[in-house]
């Protein structure tokens, strides 16, 4: 087991939770069992006391010792209001009243006091004389005070009495082997002579103590065993559940070591979280493989495109070094411009791939159209503007949007037969900029492929005339970064129509923000 592994933490956590639950349940069970058995003992004692009390109304004081219930082995005692024991079962025969037991180390210590020896003479006669000292003949005298002495606390109490090895109460020191708790219940009654008496009956708590002891021992033995079982089962279940994760980890480690992104992690047949993790991992690997492949192809295409102008420029420089009179200055400048343009395109694509977000400035495409057309003085075909141009504004980088418009115009100029048309319209919460030509158009099957990098459909043309194949790819990337789209379709003139759609800026924006993005107002107007 590796330290700190998921399996060990899961097993430890489950074991701890089960241990806490079992301990809490154990305390609850023991408390409930103790309470129920104590209630049973109390109910038994109460039934015994009431049974004896029910018979006392039919017997005289001298006959109390002969009633049923006083001939058993359970502690039962009948005490009058003066504390004199009128009758008791064998375990308590010859001993003082139960009411005094709790105040003595040994119940038979009350025999050392002549007032509670239970023999009925001496002090007992004095109590008989005092019973009617109030003169009413009802024998209640200090009955309230005596009863308070007999049952001061409550109707029930728990006493500890000496028992022998059979669990029976005994005061014989030779037979006494221990002490046992009894739940004692006191019931008030009257004898046939009208003497108020209290019947004390005790119910043994031995069964309660034995049951609690047995349950406690069982828990102390069973709890560790159960916790070991829980820990083992949790360990095995967690190990089985995490086995696919370990397979995914091993495969990912192998992929990292081999740099082979075509490999995939195993997907379990289940439909749980682990299976979803495996599928997501494979999707990530596929996306990463595609990204790396595109990057590799991009680098290869860029190297290929850079090779021609560099080679041409080097040749011209070498010829010029040997024969200065043969230097083609115009060709060298043209190759340098091509290199500069290609480098700028590659830099912009790299920034777009890196996730660069456009600025939030406000830009007016109609103003961009007029500015671009004013700068293009050497185009081979005239550009017609469909008036009126929508004056709505969009949010974004003025420089990047100008670059998109310039790339679309360059593409249209290369393929137009006689003219190029530009239109700006608004509607549906979006601004639409169209650039159309009257050339041969784009076949429908190729209208998506032309937006890929380094793709040129005019293979018969020379590289100088056809460009590097990055203009439309840059235009679409910029459009998508601005939350819009760029698509190609057939133009009414018969050529190609490129449609740039951008969301209109919210009307609640301030005028200051509008001026910030306008061309010539300090916004981003650089081509890169």
Coordinates of C-alpha atoms in Angstrom, one line a residue:
X1 CA 0.0 0.0 0.0
X2 CA 1.5 3.3 -1.1
X3 CA 1.5 5.9 1.5
X4 CA -1.1 8.6 0.8
X5 CA -2.7 6.7 -2.1
X6 CA -6.4 7.1 -2.8
X7 CA -7.0 3.5 -1.7
X8 CA -5.5 3.9 1.7
X9 CA -7.3 7.2 2.3
X10 CA -10.6 5.7 1.2
X11 CA -10.1 2.7 3.4
X12 CA -9.0 4.8 6.4
X13 CA -11.9 7.2 5.9
X14 CA -14.5 4.4 5.6
X15 CA -13.1 2.6 8.6
X16 CA -13.2 5.8 10.7
X17 CA -16.7 6.6 9.8
X18 CA -17.9 3.1 10.5
X19 CA -16.0 3.1 13.8
X20 CA -17.6 6.3 14.9
X21 CA -21.0 5.1 13.8
X22 CA -20.6 1.7 15.6
X23 CA -19.3 3.3 18.8
X24 CA -22.3 5.7 18.9
X25 CA -24.7 2.9 18.1
X26 CA -23.1 0.8 20.8
X27 CA -23.6 3.5 23.4
X28 CA -27.1 3.9 22.3
X29 CA -27.8 0.2 22.4
X30 CA -26.3 -0.2 25.9
X31 CA -28.2 2.8 27.2
X32 CA -31.4 1.6 25.7
X33 CA -30.8 -2.0 27.0
X34 CA -29.9 -0.7 30.5
X35 CA -33.0 1.5 30.6
X36 CA -35.4 -1.2 29.4
X37 CA -34.0 -3.8 31.9
X38 CA -34.1 -1.3 34.7
X39 CA -37.7 -0.5 33.8
X40 CA -38.5 -4.2 33.8
X41 CA -36.9 -4.6 37.3
X42 CA -38.8 -1.6 38.5
X43 CA -42.1 -2.9 37.1
X44 CA -41.5 -6.3 38.7
X45 CA -40.8 -4.6 42.1
X46 CA -43.9 -2.4 41.7
X47 CA -46.1 -5.3 40.9
X48 CA -44.8 -7.2 44.0
X49 CA -45.2 -4.1 46.2
X50 CA -48.8 -3.5 45.0
X51 CA -49.7 -7.1 45.4
X52 CA -48.5 -7.1 49.1
X53 CA -50.2 -3.7 49.7
X54 CA -53.5 -4.9 48.4
X55 CA -53.5 -7.7 51.0
X56 CA -52.7 -5.4 54.0
X57 CA -56.1 -3.9 54.2
X58 CA -57.5 -7.3 55.2
X59 CA -55.0 -8.1 58.0
X60 CA -54.1 -6.6 61.3
X61 CA -50.7 -5.3 62.3
X62 CA -49.7 -8.5 64.0
X63 CA -50.6 -10.6 60.9
X64 CA -48.7 -8.6 58.4
X65 CA -45.8 -11.1 58.3
X66 CA -48.2 -13.8 57.1
X67 CA -49.4 -12.2 53.9
X68 CA -48.4 -13.6 50.5
X69 CA -45.3 -12.1 49.0
X70 CA -43.3 -12.1 52.2
X71 CA -42.3 -15.7 52.0
X72 CA -40.0 -15.4 49.0
X73 CA -36.4 -14.6 48.5
X74 CA -36.8 -11.2 46.9
X75 CA -36.4 -8.2 49.2
X76 CA -39.8 -7.1 50.4
X77 CA -40.5 -5.1 53.6
X78 CA -43.5 -3.6 55.3
X79 CA -42.8 -0.6 57.5
X80 CA -45.2 1.5 59.5
X81 CA -45.2 5.2 59.8
X82 CA -42.9 5.1 62.8
X83 CA -40.2 3.2 61.0
X84 CA -41.1 -0.2 62.7
X85 CA -40.7 -3.2 60.4
X86 CA -44.0 -5.2 60.5
X87 CA -43.0 -7.9 58.1
X88 CA -40.2 -8.8 55.7
X89 CA -39.0 -11.6 53.5
X90 CA -36.2 -13.9 54.7
X91 CA -33.4 -11.8 53.1
X92 CA -34.4 -8.7 55.2
X93 CA -35.8 -10.5 58.3
X94 CA -34.4 -9.1 61.5
X95 CA -33.0 -5.9 59.8
X96 CA -34.0 -2.3 59.9
X97 CA -36.2 -0.5 57.3
X98 CA -35.0 -0.2 53.8
X99 CA -35.3 3.6 54.0
X100 CA -32.2 3.6 56.3
X101 CA -30.1 1.3 54.1
X102 CA -28.8 4.0 51.9
X103 CA -27.4 5.9 54.9
X104 CA -25.5 2.9 56.3
X105 CA -22.4 1.1 55.0
X106 CA -24.1 -2.2 55.9
X107 CA -27.8 -2.5 56.2
X108 CA -27.5 -4.6 59.4
X109 CA -25.7 -1.6 61.1
X110 CA -29.1 -0.3 61.9
X111 CA -29.4 -3.2 64.5
X112 CA -26.8 -1.3 66.6
X113 CA -29.4 1.4 67.1
X114 CA -32.2 0.1 69.4
X115 CA -34.7 2.2 67.6
X116 CA -34.7 0.1 64.4
X117 CA -34.0 -3.5 65.4
X118 CA -37.3 -4.7 64.0
X119 CA -38.2 -6.7 67.1
X120 CA -41.3 -4.8 68.0
X121 CA -40.4 -4.2 71.7
X122 CA -39.1 -1.3 73.7
X123 CA -39.0 1.6 71.3
X124 CA -41.8 0.1 69.4
X125 CA -44.1 0.5 72.4
X126 CA -43.1 4.1 72.7
X127 CA -44.0 4.7 69.1
X128 CA -47.4 3.1 69.7
X129 CA -47.9 5.5 72.6
X130 CA -47.0 8.4 70.4
X131 CA -49.2 7.4 67.5
X132 CA -52.3 9.1 69.0
X133 CA -50.7 11.9 70.9
X134 CA -52.7 14.4 68.9
X135 CA -55.8 12.9 70.5
X136 CA -57.8 12.2 67.3
X137 CA -57.3 8.4 67.5
X138 CA -56.4 8.1 63.9
X139 CA -52.8 7.1 64.6
X140 CA -51.4 9.7 62.2
X141 CA -49.5 11.7 64.8
X142 CA -46.2 12.7 63.2
X143 CA -47.1 10.6 60.3
X144 CA -46.0 13.1 57.7
X145 CA -42.6 13.6 59.4
X146 CA -42.1 9.8 59.8
X147 CA -43.1 9.2 56.2
X148 CA -40.6 11.8 55.1
X149 CA -38.0 9.8 57.0
X150 CA -39.1 6.6 55.3
X151 CA -39.4 7.8 51.7
X152 CA -37.7 11.1 51.6
X153 CA -36.5 11.2 48.0
X154 CA -39.0 9.5 45.7
X155 CA -41.1 6.4 45.3
X156 CA -38.2 4.5 43.7
X157 CA -34.5 4.1 44.7
X158 CA -31.6 1.9 43.9
X159 CA -30.0 0.0 46.8
X160 CA -26.9 -2.2 47.0
X161 CA -27.5 -5.3 49.0
X162 CA -25.1 -8.2 49.9
X163 CA -25.8 -11.4 47.9
X164 CA -24.4 -15.0 47.9
X165 CA -23.0 -16.9 45.0
X166 CA -26.6 -17.7 43.8
X167 CA -27.4 -14.0 43.6
X168 CA -29.8 -14.1 46.6
X169 CA -29.7 -11.4 49.3
X170 CA -27.9 -12.6 52.4
X171 CA -26.5 -11.0 55.5
X172 CA -24.5 -14.0 56.5
X173 CA -20.9 -12.9 56.3
X174 CA -19.8 -16.5 55.4
X175 CA -22.2 -16.6 52.4
X176 CA -21.7 -13.1 51.2
X177 CA -19.7 -13.0 48.0
X178 CA -20.6 -9.6 46.6
X179 CA -23.1 -6.9 46.4
X180 CA -25.9 -6.4 44.0
X181 CA -28.1 -3.5 43.0
X182 CA -31.9 -3.6 43.4
X183 CA -34.5 -1.2 42.2
X184 CA -36.7 -0.6 45.2
X185 CA -40.3 0.7 44.8
X186 CA -42.4 2.1 47.8
X187 CA -46.2 1.8 47.8
X188 CA -48.3 3.3 50.6
X189 CA -51.2 1.4 52.2
X190 CA -53.3 0.9 55.4
X191 CA -53.7 -2.2 57.5
X192 CA -57.0 -3.4 58.8
X193 CA -56.2 -1.6 62.1
X194 CA -55.8 1.7 60.2
X195 CA -52.1 1.8 60.5
X196 CA -50.4 3.6 57.6
X197 CA -47.6 1.4 56.2
X198 CA -45.2 1.5 53.4
X199 CA -44.4 -1.6 51.3
X200 CA -40.9 -1.7 49.9
X201 CA -40.2 -4.3 47.2
X202 CA -37.0 -4.7 45.3
X203 CA -36.3 -5.9 41.8
X204 CA -32.8 -7.3 41.0
X205 CA -30.7 -5.4 38.4
X206 CA -28.5 -8.5 38.0
X207 CA -30.1 -9.3 34.6
X208 CA -29.5 -5.8 33.5
X209 CA -25.8 -5.9 34.5
X210 CA -25.3 -9.3 32.9
X211 CA -26.9 -8.2 29.7
X212 CA -25.0 -4.9 29.5
X213 CA -21.7 -6.8 30.3
X214 CA -22.4 -9.4 27.6
X215 CA -23.2 -6.8 25.0
X216 CA -20.2 -4.7 25.9
X217 CA -17.9 -7.7 25.7
X218 CA -19.4 -8.7 22.3
X219 CA -18.9 -5.2 21.0
X220 CA -15.3 -5.0 22.2
X221 CA -14.6 -8.3 20.4
X222 CA -16.7 -7.7 17.3
X223 CA -15.9 -4.0 16.7
X224 CA -12.2 -4.6 15.7
X225 CA -13.1 -7.6 13.6
X226 CA -15.8 -5.6 11.8
X227 CA -13.5 -2.6 11.3
X228 CA -10.9 -4.9 9.7
X229 CA -13.6 -6.3 7.4
X230 CA -14.7 -2.8 6.5
X231 CA -11.2 -1.7 5.8
X232 CA -10.4 -4.8 3.7
X233 CA -13.6 -4.6 1.7
X234 CA -13.1 -0.8 1.1
X235 CA -9.6 -1.5 0.0
X236 CA -10.6 -4.1 -2.5
X237 CA -13.5 -2.2 -3.9
X238 CA -11.5 1.0 -4.3
X239 CA -8.7 -1.0 -5.9
X240 CA -11.0 -2.5 -8.4
X241 CA -12.7 0.8 -9.1
X242 CA -9.4 2.6 -9.6
X243 CA -7.8 -0.1 -11.8
X244 CA -8.9 1.6 -15.0
X245 CA -7.5 4.9 -13.7
X246 CA -4.2 3.2 -13.2
X247 CA -4.4 1.9 -16.8
X248 CA -5.0 5.4 -18.0
X249 CA -2.1 6.7 -16.0
X250 CA 0.3 4.1 -17.4
X251 CA -0.8 4.8 -21.0
X252 CA -0.5 8.6 -20.5
X253 CA 3.0 8.0 -19.1
X254 CA 3.9 5.9 -22.1
X255 CA 2.6 8.6 -24.4
X256 CA 4.6 11.3 -22.7
X257 CA 7.7 9.2 -22.9
X258 CA 7.3 8.3 -26.6
X259 CA 5.7 11.6 -27.7
X260 CA 3.4 9.5 -29.9
X261 CA 0.1 11.4 -29.8
X262 CA -1.6 8.8 -32.0
X263 CA -1.9 6.4 -29.1
X264 CA -5.1 6.4 -26.9
X265 CA -5.8 5.4 -23.3
X266 CA -8.0 2.3 -22.7
X267 CA -11.7 3.1 -22.3
X268 CA -13.6 0.8 -19.8
X269 CA -16.9 -0.6 -20.9
X270 CA -18.8 0.9 -17.9
X271 CA -20.7 4.2 -18.0
X272 CA -19.3 5.7 -14.8
X273 CA -17.0 8.6 -14.1
X274 CA -13.8 6.7 -15.0
X275 CA -15.2 5.8 -18.4
X276 CA -16.1 9.5 -19.0
X277 CA -12.6 10.5 -17.9
X278 CA -11.0 8.0 -20.4
X279 CA -13.2 9.4 -23.2
X280 CA -12.3 13.0 -22.3
X281 CA -8.7 12.1 -22.2
X282 CA -8.8 10.5 -25.6
X283 CA -10.6 13.6 -27.0
X284 CA -7.9 15.8 -25.5
X285 CA -5.2 13.6 -27.1
X286 CA -7.0 13.8 -30.4
X287 CA -7.3 17.6 -30.2
X288 CA -3.6 17.8 -29.2
X289 CA -2.6 15.5 -32.0
X290 CA -4.5 17.6 -34.5
X291 CA -3.0 20.8 -33.1
X292 CA 0.5 19.5 -33.3
X293 CA -0.1 18.2 -36.8
X294 CA -1.4 21.6 -37.9
X295 CA 1.6 23.3 -36.3
X296 CA 4.0 20.9 -38.0
X297 CA 2.2 21.5 -41.4
X298 CA 2.2 25.2 -40.8
X299 CA 5.9 25.3 -40.1
X300 CA 6.6 23.2 -43.2
X301 CA 4.4 25.3 -45.4
X302 CA 5.9 28.5 -44.0
X303 CA 9.4 27.2 -44.6
X304 CA 8.5 26.3 -48.1
X305 CA 7.0 29.8 -48.8
X306 CA 10.0 31.6 -47.3
X307 CA 12.4 29.5 -49.3
X308 CA 11.5 31.0 -52.8
X309 CA 11.8 34.7 -52.0
X310 CA 15.0 34.1 -49.9
X311 CA 16.6 32.1 -52.7
X312 CA 15.6 34.6 -55.3
X313 CA 16.9 37.5 -53.2
X314 CA 20.2 35.7 -52.5
X315 CA 20.7 34.9 -56.2
X316 CA 20.1 38.6 -57.1
X317 CA 22.6 39.7 -54.4
X318 CA 25.2 37.2 -55.6
X319 CA 24.8 38.3 -59.2
X320 CA 25.0 41.9 -58.1
X321 CA 28.2 41.2 -56.2
X322 CA 29.8 39.7 -59.2
X323 CA 28.2 42.0 -61.8
X324 CA 26.8 45.2 -60.3
X325 CA 25.5 46.3 -63.7
X326 CA 23.1 43.2 -63.7
X327 CA 21.5 44.0 -60.3
X328 CA 17.6 43.9 -60.6
X329 CA 16.7 46.4 -58.0
X330 CA 13.0 46.2 -58.6
X331 CA 13.0 42.4 -58.2
X332 CA 15.1 42.6 -55.0
X333 CA 12.7 45.1 -53.6
X334 CA 9.7 43.0 -54.6
X335 CA 11.2 39.9 -52.9
X336 CA 11.9 41.9 -49.8
X337 CA 8.3 43.2 -49.7
X338 CA 7.1 39.6 -50.1
X339 CA 9.3 38.5 -47.2
X340 CA 8.1 41.4 -45.1
X341 CA 4.4 40.6 -45.9
X342 CA 4.8 36.9 -45.2
X343 CA 6.6 37.6 -41.9
X344 CA 3.8 39.9 -40.9
X345 CA 1.2 37.3 -41.8
X346 CA 3.0 34.6 -39.9
X347 CA 3.4 36.8 -36.8
X348 CA -0.3 37.7 -36.9
X349 CA -1.3 34.1 -37.2
X350 CA 1.0 33.2 -34.3
X351 CA -0.7 35.9 -32.1
X352 CA -4.1 34.7 -33.1
X353 CA -3.2 31.1 -32.3
X354 CA -1.9 32.2 -28.9
X355 CA -5.4 33.4 -28.1
X356 CA -4.9 37.1 -28.4
X357 CA -8.2 38.9 -27.9
X358 CA -9.1 42.1 -29.9
X359 CA -9.5 45.4 -28.1
X360 CA -13.0 46.5 -27.0
X361 CA -12.9 49.7 -28.9
X362 CA -15.7 50.8 -31.2
X363 CA -15.0 50.7 -35.0
X364 CA -17.1 51.9 -37.9
X365 CA -16.6 49.6 -40.9
X366 CA -17.9 52.2 -43.3
X367 CA -15.0 54.5 -42.3
X368 CA -12.6 51.6 -42.7
X369 CA -13.9 51.0 -46.3
X370 CA -13.4 54.7 -47.3
X371 CA -9.9 54.7 -45.7
X372 CA -8.8 51.5 -47.4
X373 CA -10.1 52.6 -50.8
X374 CA -8.3 56.0 -50.5
X375 CA -5.0 54.2 -49.9
X376 CA -5.3 51.7 -52.8
X377 CA -4.1 53.7 -55.8
X378 CA -2.5 50.9 -57.8
X379 CA -5.3 48.3 -58.0
X380 CA -5.8 46.9 -61.5
X381 CA -9.6 47.0 -61.3
X382 CA -11.9 49.8 -60.1
X383 CA -13.8 49.3 -56.8
X384 CA -17.5 50.3 -56.8
X385 CA -19.1 51.2 -53.4
X386 CA -22.8 50.4 -53.0
X387 CA -24.3 53.4 -51.3
X388 CA -25.4 54.1 -48.7
X389 CA -22.9 52.4 -46.4
X390 CA -24.4 51.5 -43.0
X391 CA -23.0 53.7 -40.3
X392 CA -23.3 51.2 -37.4
X393 CA -20.3 50.4 -35.3
X394 CA -18.8 47.1 -34.0
X395 CA -16.4 46.3 -31.2
X396 CA -12.8 45.2 -32.0
X397 CA -9.4 46.1 -33.3
X398 CA -9.5 48.7 -36.1
X399 CA -6.1 47.5 -37.4
X400 CA -7.1 43.8 -37.6
X401 CA -10.5 44.6 -39.2
X402 CA -8.7 46.8 -41.7
X403 CA -6.4 43.9 -42.4
X404 CA -9.4 41.7 -43.1
X405 CA -10.8 44.2 -45.5
X406 CA -7.5 44.6 -47.2
X407 CA -7.0 40.8 -47.7
X408 CA -10.5 40.5 -49.1
X409 CA -9.9 43.4 -51.6
X410 CA -6.5 41.8 -52.6
X411 CA -8.2 38.5 -53.2
X412 CA -10.9 40.1 -55.3
X413 CA -8.4 42.2 -57.3
X414 CA -6.5 39.0 -58.2
X415 CA -9.6 37.2 -59.5
X416 CA -11.8 39.9 -60.8
X417 CA -12.4 40.3 -64.6
X418 CA -13.4 43.9 -64.6
X419 CA -14.6 45.3 -61.3
X420 CA -14.9 44.8 -57.6
X421 CA -17.9 45.8 -55.4
X422 CA -18.0 46.7 -51.7
X423 CA -21.2 47.0 -49.6
X424 CA -21.9 47.5 -45.9
X425 CA -25.4 46.7 -44.6
X426 CA -27.0 46.4 -41.2
X427 CA -29.8 44.2 -40.0
X428 CA -30.7 41.6 -37.4
X429 CA -28.3 43.0 -34.8
X430 CA -25.3 42.4 -37.1
X431 CA -23.3 44.4 -39.6
X432 CA -22.6 42.7 -43.0
X433 CA -19.6 43.7 -45.2
X434 CA -19.6 42.2 -48.7
X435 CA -16.7 42.2 -51.2
X436 CA -17.7 40.8 -54.6
X437 CA -15.8 40.3 -57.9
X438 CA -16.9 39.3 -61.4
X439 CA -14.3 36.7 -61.9
X440 CA -14.5 32.9 -62.3
X441 CA -15.9 32.4 -58.7
X442 CA -15.1 29.6 -56.2
X443 CA -16.5 26.1 -56.8
X444 CA -19.0 25.2 -54.1
X445 CA -17.0 22.2 -52.9
X446 CA -13.9 24.4 -52.3
X447 CA -15.7 27.3 -50.4
X448 CA -14.5 26.0 -47.1
X449 CA -11.1 24.7 -48.0
X450 CA -10.0 28.2 -49.3
X451 CA -9.9 29.4 -45.7
X452 CA -7.2 26.9 -44.8
X453 CA -3.7 28.1 -44.5
X454 CA -1.4 28.0 -47.5
X455 CA -4.2 26.8 -49.8
X456 CA -4.3 28.2 -53.3
X457 CA -6.8 27.0 -55.9
X458 CA -5.1 28.8 -58.8
X459 CA -2.3 26.2 -59.1
X460 CA -1.6 27.3 -62.7
X461 CA -0.7 30.8 -61.6
X462 CA 2.8 31.7 -60.5
X463 CA 3.5 32.1 -56.8
X464 CA 4.1 35.8 -57.4
X465 CA 0.6 36.3 -58.7
X466 CA -1.2 33.9 -56.4
X467 CA 0.2 35.0 -53.0
X468 CA 1.1 32.6 -50.1
X469 CA -2.4 31.5 -49.4
X470 CA -2.6 33.1 -45.9
X471 CA -4.9 36.1 -46.6
X472 CA -8.3 34.3 -46.3
X473 CA -7.1 32.2 -43.4
X474 CA -6.1 35.3 -41.5
X475 CA -9.4 37.0 -42.4
X476 CA -11.5 34.2 -41.0
X477 CA -9.4 33.9 -37.8
X478 CA -9.8 37.6 -37.2
X479 CA -13.6 37.5 -37.9
X480 CA -14.0 34.6 -35.4
X481 CA -11.9 36.4 -32.8
X482 CA -14.4 39.3 -33.1
X483 CA -17.4 37.1 -32.5
X484 CA -18.4 37.1 -36.2
X485 CA -18.0 34.9 -39.3
X486 CA -16.6 35.0 -42.8
X487 CA -18.1 32.9 -45.6
X488 CA -17.9 32.6 -49.3
X489 CA -20.7 32.3 -51.9
X490 CA -21.6 33.1 -55.5
X491 CA -21.8 36.7 -56.4
X492 CA -24.7 38.2 -58.5
X493 CA -22.0 39.3 -61.0
X494 CA -20.9 35.6 -61.4
X495 CA -17.7 35.7 -59.4
X496 CA -17.1 35.2 -55.7
X497 CA -18.8 37.0 -52.8
X498 CA -17.1 37.1 -49.4
X499 CA -19.5 38.0 -46.5
X500 CA -18.1 39.3 -43.2
X501 CA -20.7 39.4 -40.4
X502 CA -20.0 41.1 -37.1
X503 CA -22.2 41.9 -34.1
X504 CA -23.3 45.5 -33.8
X505 CA -21.9 47.3 -30.7
X506 CA -24.5 48.0 -28.0
X507 CA -26.2 51.4 -28.2
X508 CA -25.6 52.1 -24.5
X509 CA -21.9 52.4 -25.0
X510 CA -20.5 55.9 -24.5
X511 CA -19.4 58.4 -27.1
X512 CA -15.9 58.3 -25.6
X513 CA -15.6 54.6 -26.4
X514 CA -16.9 55.2 -29.9
X515 CA -14.2 57.8 -30.6
X516 CA -11.5 55.5 -29.1
X517 CA -11.9 52.9 -31.8
X518 CA -12.4 55.1 -34.8
X519 CA -9.7 55.2 -37.4
X520 CA -7.3 58.0 -36.8
X521 CA -8.5 58.5 -33.2
X522 CA -5.7 56.6 -31.4
X523 CA -7.1 53.1 -31.9
X524 CA -5.3 50.0 -33.1
X525 CA -4.7 50.7 -36.7
X526 CA -1.6 48.5 -37.3
X527 CA -1.8 45.6 -39.6
X528 CA -0.2 43.3 -37.2

